[in-house]
PDB file of C-alpha atoms in Angstrom:
ATOM      1  CA  MET A   1       0.154   0.085  -0.009  1.00  0.00           C
ATOM      2  CA  THR A   2       1.263   3.187  -0.756  1.00  0.00           C
ATOM      3  CA  THR A   3      -0.854   5.693   0.385  1.00  0.00           C
ATOM      4  CA  ARG A   4       0.412   9.077   1.644  1.00  0.00           C
ATOM      5  CA  TYR A   5       1.076   9.820   5.262  1.00  0.00           C
ATOM      6  CA  ASP A   6       2.262  12.505   7.510  1.00  0.00           C
ATOM      7  CA  ILE A   7       4.507  11.454  10.677  1.00  0.00           C
ATOM      8  CA  GLU A   8       5.407  13.873  12.787  1.00  0.00           C
ATOM      9  CA  ALA A   9       7.543  13.071  15.665  1.00  0.00           C
ATOM     10  CA  PHE A  10       8.322  14.729  19.270  1.00  0.00           C
ATOM     11  CA  LEU A  11      10.962  14.511  21.596  1.00  0.00           C
ATOM     12  CA  ASP A  12      10.373  14.398  25.273  1.00  0.00           C
ATOM     13  CA  ASN A  13      14.434  15.212  26.388  1.00  0.00           C
ATOM     14  CA  ASP A  14      13.635  14.320  30.150  1.00  0.00           C
ATOM     15  CA  SER A  15      13.216  10.227  29.038  1.00  0.00           C
ATOM     16  CA  GLU A  16      14.556  10.910  25.125  1.00  0.00           C
ATOM     17  CA  THR A  17      11.396   9.615  24.038  1.00  0.00           C
ATOM     18  CA  PHE A  18       9.701  10.187  20.736  1.00  0.00           C
ATOM     19  CA  THR A  19       5.857  10.451  20.554  1.00  0.00           C
ATOM     20  CA  TYR A  20       4.437   9.924  17.064  1.00  0.00           C
ATOM     21  CA  VAL A  21       1.678  11.884  15.642  1.00  0.00           C
ATOM     22  CA  VAL A  22       0.637   9.500  11.991  1.00  0.00           C
ATOM     23  CA  SER A  23      -2.278  11.269  10.128  1.00  0.00           C
ATOM     24  CA  ASP A  24      -3.658  10.590   6.783  1.00  0.00           C
ATOM     25  CA  PRO A  25      -4.208  13.818   4.778  1.00  0.00           C
ATOM     26  CA  SER A  26      -6.617  12.852   2.644  1.00  0.00           C
ATOM     27  CA  THR A  27      -9.338  12.292   5.505  1.00  0.00           C
ATOM     28  CA  ALA A  28      -7.249  14.192   8.266  1.00  0.00           C
ATOM     29  CA  LYS A  29      -7.560  10.673  10.199  1.00  0.00           C
ATOM     30  CA  ALA A  30      -4.688  10.137  12.614  1.00  0.00           C
ATOM     31  CA  VAL A  31      -3.469   7.981  15.691  1.00  0.00           C
ATOM     32  CA  VAL A  32      -0.822   9.243  18.756  1.00  0.00           C
ATOM     33  CA  ILE A  33       1.979   6.477  19.380  1.00  0.00           C
ATOM     34  CA  ASP A  34       3.538   6.347  22.598  1.00  0.00           C
ATOM     35  CA  PRO A  35       2.671   9.700  24.246  1.00  0.00           C
ATOM     36  CA  VAL A  36       4.345  10.909  27.360  1.00  0.00           C
ATOM     37  CA  LEU A  37       3.241  12.314  30.640  1.00  0.00           C
ATOM     38  CA  ASP A  38       5.479  14.576  32.726  1.00  0.00           C
ATOM     39  CA  PHE A  39       6.683  13.350  36.140  1.00  0.00           C
ATOM     40  CA  ASP A  40       8.253  14.789  38.736  1.00  0.00           C
ATOM     41  CA  TYR A  41       9.559  12.444  41.186  1.00  0.00           C
ATOM     42  CA  SER A  42      10.703  14.781  43.898  1.00  0.00           C
ATOM     43  CA  SER A  43       7.189  16.330  44.105  1.00  0.00           C
ATOM     44  CA  GLY A  44       5.340  13.416  42.949  1.00  0.00           C
ATOM     45  CA  ARG A  45       3.541  16.015  40.662  1.00  0.00           C
ATOM     46  CA  THR A  46       2.306  15.328  36.925  1.00  0.00           C
ATOM     47  CA  THR A  47       1.899  17.589  34.450  1.00  0.00           C
ATOM     48  CA  THR A  48       0.812  17.601  30.497  1.00  0.00           C
ATOM     49  CA  ASP A  49       3.324  19.912  29.110  1.00  0.00           C
ATOM     50  CA  SER A  50       4.709  17.299  26.633  1.00  0.00           C
ATOM     51  CA  ALA A  51       1.136  16.049  25.948  1.00  0.00           C
ATOM     52  CA  GLU A  52       0.333  19.630  25.137  1.00  0.00           C
ATOM     53  CA  LYS A  53       2.580  20.208  22.499  1.00  0.00           C
ATOM     54  CA  VAL A  54       1.692  17.007  20.714  1.00  0.00           C
ATOM     55  CA  ALA A  55      -1.870  18.354  21.039  1.00  0.00           C
ATOM     56  CA  GLU A  56      -1.350  21.917  19.743  1.00  0.00           C
ATOM     57  CA  TYR A  57       0.070  20.241  16.545  1.00  0.00           C
ATOM     58  CA  ILE A  58      -3.237  18.017  16.249  1.00  0.00           C
ATOM     59  CA  ASP A  59      -5.644  20.990  16.618  1.00  0.00           C
ATOM     60  CA  ALA A  60      -3.446  23.263  14.335  1.00  0.00           C
ATOM     61  CA  HIS A  61      -3.780  20.401  11.950  1.00  0.00           C
ATOM     62  CA  GLN A  62      -7.399  19.704  12.568  1.00  0.00           C
ATOM     63  CA  LEU A  63      -6.850  16.122  13.086  1.00  0.00           C
ATOM     64  CA  ASP A  64      -9.593  13.721  14.180  1.00  0.00           C
ATOM     65  CA  VAL A  65      -7.515  11.243  16.888  1.00  0.00           C
ATOM     66  CA  GLU A  66      -9.061   8.109  16.877  1.00  0.00           C
ATOM     67  CA  TRP A  67      -6.208   5.908  18.724  1.00  0.00           C
ATOM     68  CA  VAL A  68      -3.478   6.078  21.172  1.00  0.00           C
ATOM     69  CA  LEU A  69      -1.027   3.051  20.130  1.00  0.00           C
ATOM     70  CA  GLU A  70       1.170   1.630  23.055  1.00  0.00           C
ATOM     71  CA  THR A  71       4.013  -0.216  21.871  1.00  0.00           C
ATOM     72  CA  HIS A  72       4.258  -1.853  25.293  1.00  0.00           C
ATOM     73  CA  ALA A  73       3.854  -0.810  28.963  1.00  0.00           C
ATOM     74  CA  HIS A  74       7.002   1.635  29.036  1.00  0.00           C
ATOM     75  CA  ALA A  75       9.243   1.307  32.474  1.00  0.00           C
ATOM     76  CA  ASP A  76      10.879   4.909  31.629  1.00  0.00           C
ATOM     77  CA  HIS A  77       7.893   6.926  31.233  1.00  0.00           C
ATOM     78  CA  ILE A  78       4.163   7.637  32.419  1.00  0.00           C
ATOM     79  CA  SER A  79       1.779   7.307  29.417  1.00  0.00           C
ATOM     80  CA  ALA A  80      -0.012  10.335  28.454  1.00  0.00           C
ATOM     81  CA  ALA A  81      -2.956   7.942  26.863  1.00  0.00           C
ATOM     82  CA  PRO A  82      -5.930   9.319  29.300  1.00  0.00           C
ATOM     83  CA  PHE A  83      -5.056  13.302  28.503  1.00  0.00           C
ATOM     84  CA  PHE A  84      -5.798  12.279  24.562  1.00  0.00           C
ATOM     85  CA  LYS A  85      -8.543   9.866  25.398  1.00  0.00           C
ATOM     86  CA  GLN A  86     -10.064  12.764  27.622  1.00  0.00           C
ATOM     87  CA  ARG A  87      -9.380  15.303  24.898  1.00  0.00           C
ATOM     88  CA  PHE A  88      -9.905  13.874  21.638  1.00  0.00           C
ATOM     89  CA  ASN A  89     -12.308  11.057  22.470  1.00  0.00           C
ATOM     90  CA  ALA A  90      -9.417   8.475  21.540  1.00  0.00           C
ATOM     91  CA  ARG A  91      -9.411   4.918  22.001  1.00  0.00           C
ATOM     92  CA  ILE A  92      -6.386   3.105  23.855  1.00  0.00           C
ATOM     93  CA  GLY A  93      -4.605   0.002  22.351  1.00  0.00           C
ATOM     94  CA  ILE A  94      -1.863  -2.158  23.181  1.00  0.00           C
ATOM     95  CA  GLY A  95      -0.721  -5.826  22.797  1.00  0.00           C
ATOM     96  CA  ARG A  96      -2.771  -8.697  24.111  1.00  0.00           C
ATOM     97  CA  HIS A  97       0.109 -10.102  26.360  1.00  0.00           C
ATOM     98  CA  ILE A  98      -0.254  -6.788  28.366  1.00  0.00           C
ATOM     99  CA  THR A  99      -1.989  -9.198  30.732  1.00  0.00           C
ATOM    100  CA  GLN A 100       0.932 -11.449  31.404  1.00  0.00           C
ATOM    101  CA  VAL A 101       2.734  -7.816  32.581  1.00  0.00           C
ATOM    102  CA  GLN A 102       0.017  -6.867  34.606  1.00  0.00           C
ATOM    103  CA  LYS A 103      -0.263 -10.304  36.500  1.00  0.00           C
ATOM    104  CA  THR A 104       3.313  -9.763  37.210  1.00  0.00           C
ATOM    105  CA  PHE A 105       3.254  -6.337  38.638  1.00  0.00           C
ATOM    106  CA  LYS A 106      -0.295  -6.652  40.644  1.00  0.00           C
ATOM    107  CA  ALA A 107       1.801  -9.590  42.305  1.00  0.00           C
ATOM    108  CA  LEU A 108       4.818  -7.201  42.778  1.00  0.00           C
ATOM    109  CA  PHE A 109       3.101  -4.212  43.697  1.00  0.00           C
ATOM    110  CA  ASN A 110       0.203  -6.281  45.835  1.00  0.00           C
ATOM    111  CA  VAL A 111      -2.258  -4.242  43.924  1.00  0.00           C
ATOM    112  CA  GLU A 112      -5.683  -3.676  45.281  1.00  0.00           C
ATOM    113  CA  LYS A 113      -7.692  -6.606  44.282  1.00  0.00           C
ATOM    114  CA  GLU A 114     -10.208  -4.542  42.347  1.00  0.00           C
ATOM    115  CA  PHE A 115      -7.560  -3.971  39.575  1.00  0.00           C
ATOM    116  CA  LEU A 116      -8.148  -7.161  37.155  1.00  0.00           C
ATOM    117  CA  PRO A 117      -5.157  -8.098  35.444  1.00  0.00           C
ATOM    118  CA  ASN A 118      -7.455  -9.175  32.103  1.00  0.00           C
ATOM    119  CA  GLY A 119      -6.502  -5.658  29.874  1.00  0.00           C
ATOM    120  CA  ALA A 120      -9.827  -4.337  30.274  1.00  0.00           C
ATOM    121  CA  GLN A 121      -8.174  -0.905  31.373  1.00  0.00           C
ATOM    122  CA  PHE A 122      -7.821  -0.414  27.229  1.00  0.00           C
ATOM    123  CA  ASP A 123      -9.929  -0.132  24.638  1.00  0.00           C
ATOM    124  CA  ARG A 124      -8.421  -2.813  22.177  1.00  0.00           C
ATOM    125  CA  LEU A 125      -5.852  -5.402  22.638  1.00  0.00           C
ATOM    126  CA  PHE A 126      -3.708  -6.646  19.710  1.00  0.00           C
ATOM    127  CA  ASP A 127      -2.840  -9.912  18.591  1.00  0.00           C
ATOM    128  CA  GLU A 128      -0.002 -10.572  16.036  1.00  0.00           C
ATOM    129  CA  GLY A 129      -1.518  -9.963  12.617  1.00  0.00           C
ATOM    130  CA  ASP A 130      -4.449  -7.673  13.218  1.00  0.00           C
ATOM    131  CA  VAL A 131      -4.982  -4.698  11.226  1.00  0.00           C
ATOM    132  CA  LEU A 132      -6.276  -1.517  12.315  1.00  0.00           C
ATOM    133  CA  THR A 133      -7.428   1.045   9.580  1.00  0.00           C
ATOM    134  CA  VAL A 134      -7.406   4.486  10.669  1.00  0.00           C
ATOM    135  CA  GLY A 135      -9.020   6.769   7.333  1.00  0.00           C
ATOM    136  CA  LYS A 136      -6.369   5.548   4.717  1.00  0.00           C
ATOM    137  CA  LEU A 137      -3.666   4.459   7.308  1.00  0.00           C
ATOM    138  CA  SER A 138      -3.057   1.078   7.837  1.00  0.00           C
ATOM    139  CA  PHE A 139      -1.289  -0.877  10.821  1.00  0.00           C
ATOM    140  CA  ARG A 140      -0.690  -4.352  10.880  1.00  0.00           C
ATOM    141  CA  VAL A 141       0.419  -5.546  14.449  1.00  0.00           C
ATOM    142  CA  MET A 142       3.587  -7.904  14.817  1.00  0.00           C
ATOM    143  CA  HIS A 143       4.417  -9.068  18.436  1.00  0.00           C
ATOM    144  CA  VAL A 144       7.890  -8.652  19.054  1.00  0.00           C
ATOM    145  CA  PRO A 145       8.378 -10.095  22.721  1.00  0.00           C
ATOM    146  CA  GLY A 146      12.118 -10.054  24.315  1.00  0.00           C
ATOM    147  CA  HIS A 147      12.349  -6.668  25.989  1.00  0.00           C
ATOM    148  CA  THR A 148       8.852  -7.568  27.421  1.00  0.00           C
ATOM    149  CA  PRO A 149       6.469 -10.637  27.042  1.00  0.00           C
ATOM    150  CA  ALA A 150       4.155  -7.762  25.309  1.00  0.00           C
ATOM    151  CA  ASP A 151       5.854  -5.472  22.911  1.00  0.00           C
ATOM    152  CA  ILE A 152       4.433  -5.226  19.622  1.00  0.00           C
ATOM    153  CA  ALA A 153       5.335  -3.122  16.675  1.00  0.00           C
ATOM    154  CA  TYR A 154       3.142  -1.488  13.972  1.00  0.00           C
ATOM    155  CA  VAL A 155       3.839  -1.831  10.493  1.00  0.00           C
ATOM    156  CA  LEU A 156       2.233   1.049   8.722  1.00  0.00           C
ATOM    157  CA  ASN A 157       0.846   1.096   5.149  1.00  0.00           C
ATOM    158  CA  ASP A 158       4.045  -1.996   4.566  1.00  0.00           C
ATOM    159  CA  ASN A 159       6.709   0.653   4.105  1.00  0.00           C
ATOM    160  CA  ALA A 160       7.060   1.787   7.767  1.00  0.00           C
ATOM    161  CA  VAL A 161       7.268   0.516  11.626  1.00  0.00           C
ATOM    162  CA  PHE A 162       6.867   1.802  14.833  1.00  0.00           C
ATOM    163  CA  VAL A 163       8.802  -0.439  16.938  1.00  0.00           C
ATOM    164  CA  GLY A 164       8.973   0.682  20.471  1.00  0.00           C
ATOM    165  CA  ASP A 165      12.026  -0.029  22.474  1.00  0.00           C
ATOM    166  CA  THR A 166      12.778  -3.348  20.182  1.00  0.00           C
ATOM    167  CA  LEU A 167      15.379  -1.729  18.222  1.00  0.00           C
ATOM    168  CA  PHE A 168      16.998   1.595  18.618  1.00  0.00           C
ATOM    169  CA  MET A 169      19.321   3.696  16.245  1.00  0.00           C
ATOM    170  CA  PRO A 170      22.342   1.642  14.417  1.00  0.00           C
ATOM    171  CA  ASP A 171      24.854   3.025  17.216  1.00  0.00           C
ATOM    172  CA  VAL A 172      23.088   2.583  20.041  1.00  0.00           C
ATOM    173  CA  GLY A 173      21.892  -0.944  19.242  1.00  0.00           C
ATOM    174  CA  THR A 174      18.722  -2.883  21.201  1.00  0.00           C
ATOM    175  CA  ALA A 175      16.623  -2.974  24.111  1.00  0.00           C
ATOM    176  CA  ARG A 176      17.301  -4.432  27.431  1.00  0.00           C
ATOM    177  CA  CYS A 177      15.947  -8.003  28.467  1.00  0.00           C
ATOM    178  CA  ASP A 178      16.293  -8.014  32.113  1.00  0.00           C
ATOM    179  CA  PHE A 179      12.822  -6.721  33.137  1.00  0.00           C
ATOM    180  CA  PRO A 180      10.627  -9.325  34.366  1.00  0.00           C
ATOM    181  CA  GLY A 181       9.458 -11.581  31.415  1.00  0.00           C
ATOM    182  CA  GLY A 182      12.361 -10.551  29.238  1.00  0.00           C
ATOM    183  CA  ASP A 183      14.321 -12.659  27.570  1.00  0.00           C
ATOM    184  CA  ALA A 184      17.394 -11.899  25.213  1.00  0.00           C
ATOM    185  CA  ALA A 185      17.209 -15.190  22.782  1.00  0.00           C
ATOM    186  CA  THR A 186      13.323 -13.985  22.474  1.00  0.00           C
ATOM    187  CA  LEU A 187      14.289 -10.651  21.410  1.00  0.00           C
ATOM    188  CA  TYR A 188      16.792 -11.639  18.806  1.00  0.00           C
ATOM    189  CA  ASP A 189      14.490 -13.493  17.268  1.00  0.00           C
ATOM    190  CA  SER A 190      11.673 -10.789  17.372  1.00  0.00           C
ATOM    191  CA  ILE A 191      14.324  -8.185  15.544  1.00  0.00           C
ATOM    192  CA  GLN A 192      14.959 -10.854  12.509  1.00  0.00           C
ATOM    193  CA  ARG A 193      11.348 -10.526  12.030  1.00  0.00           C
ATOM    194  CA  ILE A 194      11.567  -6.830  11.618  1.00  0.00           C
ATOM    195  CA  LEU A 195      14.919  -6.590   9.646  1.00  0.00           C
ATOM    196  CA  ALA A 196      12.776  -9.242   7.326  1.00  0.00           C
ATOM    197  CA  LEU A 197      10.816  -6.354   6.077  1.00  0.00           C
ATOM    198  CA  PRO A 198      11.976  -4.703   2.861  1.00  0.00           C
ATOM    199  CA  ASP A 199      15.020  -2.498   2.970  1.00  0.00           C
ATOM    200  CA  GLU A 200      13.435   0.258   2.394  1.00  0.00           C
ATOM    201  CA  THR A 201      11.298   0.110   5.079  1.00  0.00           C
ATOM    202  CA  THR A 202      11.651   3.364   7.517  1.00  0.00           C
ATOM    203  CA  ILE A 203      12.090   2.262  11.330  1.00  0.00           C
ATOM    204  CA  TYR A 204      10.690   4.565  13.841  1.00  0.00           C
ATOM    205  CA  VAL A 205      12.163   4.257  17.008  1.00  0.00           C
ATOM    206  CA  CYS A 206      10.787   4.920  20.819  1.00  0.00           C
ATOM    207  CA  HIS A 207      14.125   6.006  22.314  1.00  0.00           C
ATOM    208  CA  ASP A 208      17.582   7.473  21.163  1.00  0.00           C
ATOM    209  CA  TYR A 209      20.331   7.978  23.687  1.00  0.00           C
ATOM    210  CA  PRO A 210      22.565   9.079  21.248  1.00  0.00           C
ATOM    211  CA  PRO A 211      26.655   9.431  21.580  1.00  0.00           C
ATOM    212  CA  ALA A 212      28.029  13.183  22.041  1.00  0.00           C
ATOM    213  CA  ASP A 213      28.803  13.332  18.326  1.00  0.00           C
ATOM    214  CA  ARG A 214      25.453  13.554  16.885  1.00  0.00           C
ATOM    215  CA  GLU A 215      21.840  14.837  17.739  1.00  0.00           C
ATOM    216  CA  HIS A 216      18.676  12.935  18.550  1.00  0.00           C
ATOM    217  CA  ALA A 217      17.262  10.771  15.824  1.00  0.00           C
ATOM    218  CA  TYR A 218      14.327   8.512  15.031  1.00  0.00           C
ATOM    219  CA  ALA A 219      14.176   7.262  11.895  1.00  0.00           C
ATOM    220  CA  VAL A 220      16.315   4.846   9.963  1.00  0.00           C
ATOM    221  CA  THR A 221      15.904   2.145   7.033  1.00  0.00           C
ATOM    222  CA  VAL A 222      15.597  -1.461   7.782  1.00  0.00           C
ATOM    223  CA  ALA A 223      18.826  -1.560   5.241  1.00  0.00           C
ATOM    224  CA  ARG A 224      20.999   0.561   7.306  1.00  0.00           C
ATOM    225  CA  GLN A 225      19.805  -1.421  10.732  1.00  0.00           C
ATOM    226  CA  ARG A 226      21.192  -4.811   9.029  1.00  0.00           C
ATOM    227  CA  LYS A 227      24.303  -3.093   7.988  1.00  0.00           C
ATOM    228  CA  GLU A 228      25.270  -0.904  11.005  1.00  0.00           C
ATOM    229  CA  ASN A 229      23.353  -2.333  14.262  1.00  0.00           C
ATOM    230  CA  ILE A 230      26.068  -2.584  16.786  1.00  0.00           C
ATOM    231  CA  HIS A 231      24.224  -5.491  18.286  1.00  0.00           C
ATOM    232  CA  VAL A 232      22.139  -7.363  15.342  1.00  0.00           C
ATOM    233  CA  LYS A 233      23.756  -6.448  12.087  1.00  0.00           C
ATOM    234  CA  ASP A 234      23.995  -9.007   9.390  1.00  0.00           C
ATOM    235  CA  GLY A 235      26.394 -11.853  10.394  1.00  0.00           C
ATOM    236  CA  THR A 236      25.583 -11.695  14.291  1.00  0.00           C
ATOM    237  CA  ASP A 237      24.074 -15.153  15.541  1.00  0.00           C
ATOM    238  CA  LYS A 238      21.719 -15.601  18.664  1.00  0.00           C
ATOM    239  CA  ALA A 239      24.533 -16.845  20.858  1.00  0.00           C
ATOM    240  CA  ALA A 240      26.867 -13.999  20.437  1.00  0.00           C
ATOM    241  CA  PHE A 241      24.142 -11.755  20.669  1.00  0.00           C
ATOM    242  CA  VAL A 242      22.315 -13.279  23.830  1.00  0.00           C
ATOM    243  CA  GLU A 243      26.044 -13.262  25.472  1.00  0.00           C
ATOM    244  CA  ARG A 244      26.692  -9.674  24.682  1.00  0.00           C
ATOM    245  CA  ARG A 245      23.093  -8.431  25.805  1.00  0.00           C
ATOM    246  CA  GLU A 246      23.143 -10.259  29.098  1.00  0.00           C
ATOM    247  CA  ARG A 247      26.458  -8.831  29.496  1.00  0.00           C
ATOM    248  CA  ARG A 248      25.279  -5.410  28.985  1.00  0.00           C
ATOM    249  CA  ASP A 249      21.976  -6.024  31.113  1.00  0.00           C
ATOM    250  CA  ALA A 250      24.016  -6.918  34.011  1.00  0.00           C
ATOM    251  CA  THR A 251      25.563  -3.461  34.327  1.00  0.00           C
ATOM    252  CA  LEU A 252      22.484  -1.427  33.674  1.00  0.00           C
ATOM    253  CA  SER A 253      20.773   0.140  36.818  1.00  0.00           C
ATOM    254  CA  MET A 254      16.813   0.366  36.644  1.00  0.00           C
ATOM    255  CA  PRO A 255      15.324   3.046  34.579  1.00  0.00           C
ATOM    256  CA  ARG A 256      14.449   6.284  36.946  1.00  0.00           C
ATOM    257  CA  LEU A 257      11.053   6.272  36.952  1.00  0.00           C
ATOM    258  CA  ILE A 258      10.385   2.538  36.371  1.00  0.00           C
ATOM    259  CA  LEU A 259       8.304   2.316  39.751  1.00  0.00           C
ATOM    260  CA  PRO A 260       5.606   5.108  38.911  1.00  0.00           C
ATOM    261  CA  SER A 261       5.494   4.059  35.072  1.00  0.00           C
ATOM    262  CA  ILE A 262       4.771   0.351  35.663  1.00  0.00           C
ATOM    263  CA  GLN A 263       2.267   1.102  38.088  1.00  0.00           C
ATOM    264  CA  LEU A 264       0.467   3.640  35.914  1.00  0.00           C
ATOM    265  CA  ASN A 265       1.239   2.093  32.557  1.00  0.00           C
ATOM    266  CA  VAL A 266      -0.406  -1.357  33.409  1.00  0.00           C
ATOM    267  CA  ARG A 267      -3.731   0.802  33.993  1.00  0.00           C
ATOM    268  CA  ALA A 268      -3.520   2.302  30.575  1.00  0.00           C
ATOM    269  CA  GLY A 269      -1.609   5.325  32.226  1.00  0.00           C
ATOM    270  CA  GLU A 270      -4.586   5.898  34.816  1.00  0.00           C
ATOM    271  CA  LEU A 271      -3.615   7.115  37.941  1.00  0.00           C
ATOM    272  CA  PRO A 272      -4.376   4.444  41.007  1.00  0.00           C
ATOM    273  CA  PRO A 273      -7.652   4.807  42.677  1.00  0.00           C
ATOM    274  CA  ALA A 274      -7.392   7.348  45.939  1.00  0.00           C
ATOM    275  CA  GLU A 275      -7.046   5.936  49.378  1.00  0.00           C
ATOM    276  CA  ASP A 276      -9.634   6.732  52.363  1.00  0.00           C
ATOM    277  CA  ASN A 277      -7.546  10.207  52.710  1.00  0.00           C
ATOM    278  CA  ASP A 278      -8.457  11.347  48.916  1.00  0.00           C
ATOM    279  CA  VAL A 279      -4.853  10.912  47.930  1.00  0.00           C
ATOM    280  CA  ARG A 280      -3.345   8.636  45.297  1.00  0.00           C
ATOM    281  CA  TYR A 281      -0.385   6.631  45.912  1.00  0.00           C
ATOM    282  CA  ILE A 282       2.814   4.842  43.953  1.00  0.00           C
ATOM    283  CA  LYS A 283       4.348   2.286  46.001  1.00  0.00           C
ATOM    284  CA  VAL A 284       8.231   1.470  46.605  1.00  0.00           C
ATOM    285  CA  PRO A 285       8.887  -2.187  46.947  1.00  0.00           C
ATOM    286  CA  LEU A 286      11.923  -2.913  48.805  1.00  0.00           C
ATOM    287  CA  ASN A 287      14.328  -4.604  47.922  1.00  0.00           C
ATOM    288  CA  GLN A 288      12.552  -6.598  44.652  1.00  0.00           C
ATOM    289  CA  LEU A 289      14.210  -5.153  41.579  1.00  0.00           C
TER     290      LEU A 289
END
């Protein structure tokens, strides 16, 4: 499919996350992918400054946002999906395997019994091979676990793909695999599926952690990833990748915002219910992560 589309990327500098607005100019239908809610850990305050910048673009171009698409339950930023749901009446979609992540973290955080790990907090759970049509945009779902069990990628009109944290820019490599349910061998297999897409396919990454000699970047072809990615370029076998990925992961600290992010993102970005003093809380499990 060669239908024209527009892609606008918004960088959240704090988490080095890219949010995307993908729109069909012929119908003004659009989706938002992986939006960010601002969070100040020291004060426990959330703000919508980053989301407002995305909303200003949407309003300026008179777009009709039908969906917020999450690639997975992020561990490094809180989702702003509820902001777009309220502001634009958008629905929220994520991969069906989010239920596995919900079960894991419901137990870890001893979440209230009313929270059911069945994915009902989202408007749609996507399966491998599902196709979402928005205007003349067609998003085909690929289940690409490894970073977490629930990661998915969205293949747009068969010539672009939004890969979440699965792949980064070639000089950065690939996602870590040491979160609960993550697995380096599984990630390798998932990445091979992405790199089997046509060479000219554009890969849009969720994060970029650039070295000092370049600015942030977010788009790269499959061909360039296969030629240059420092972790999985052509000729890298699975055993070598797994050894290198696991050795690297053993040196990494937990993401700064993992505790608030996971607790909210398994709820589709909604805050936990208020307690009997009308205050909402996030928990810090001691000596667990």
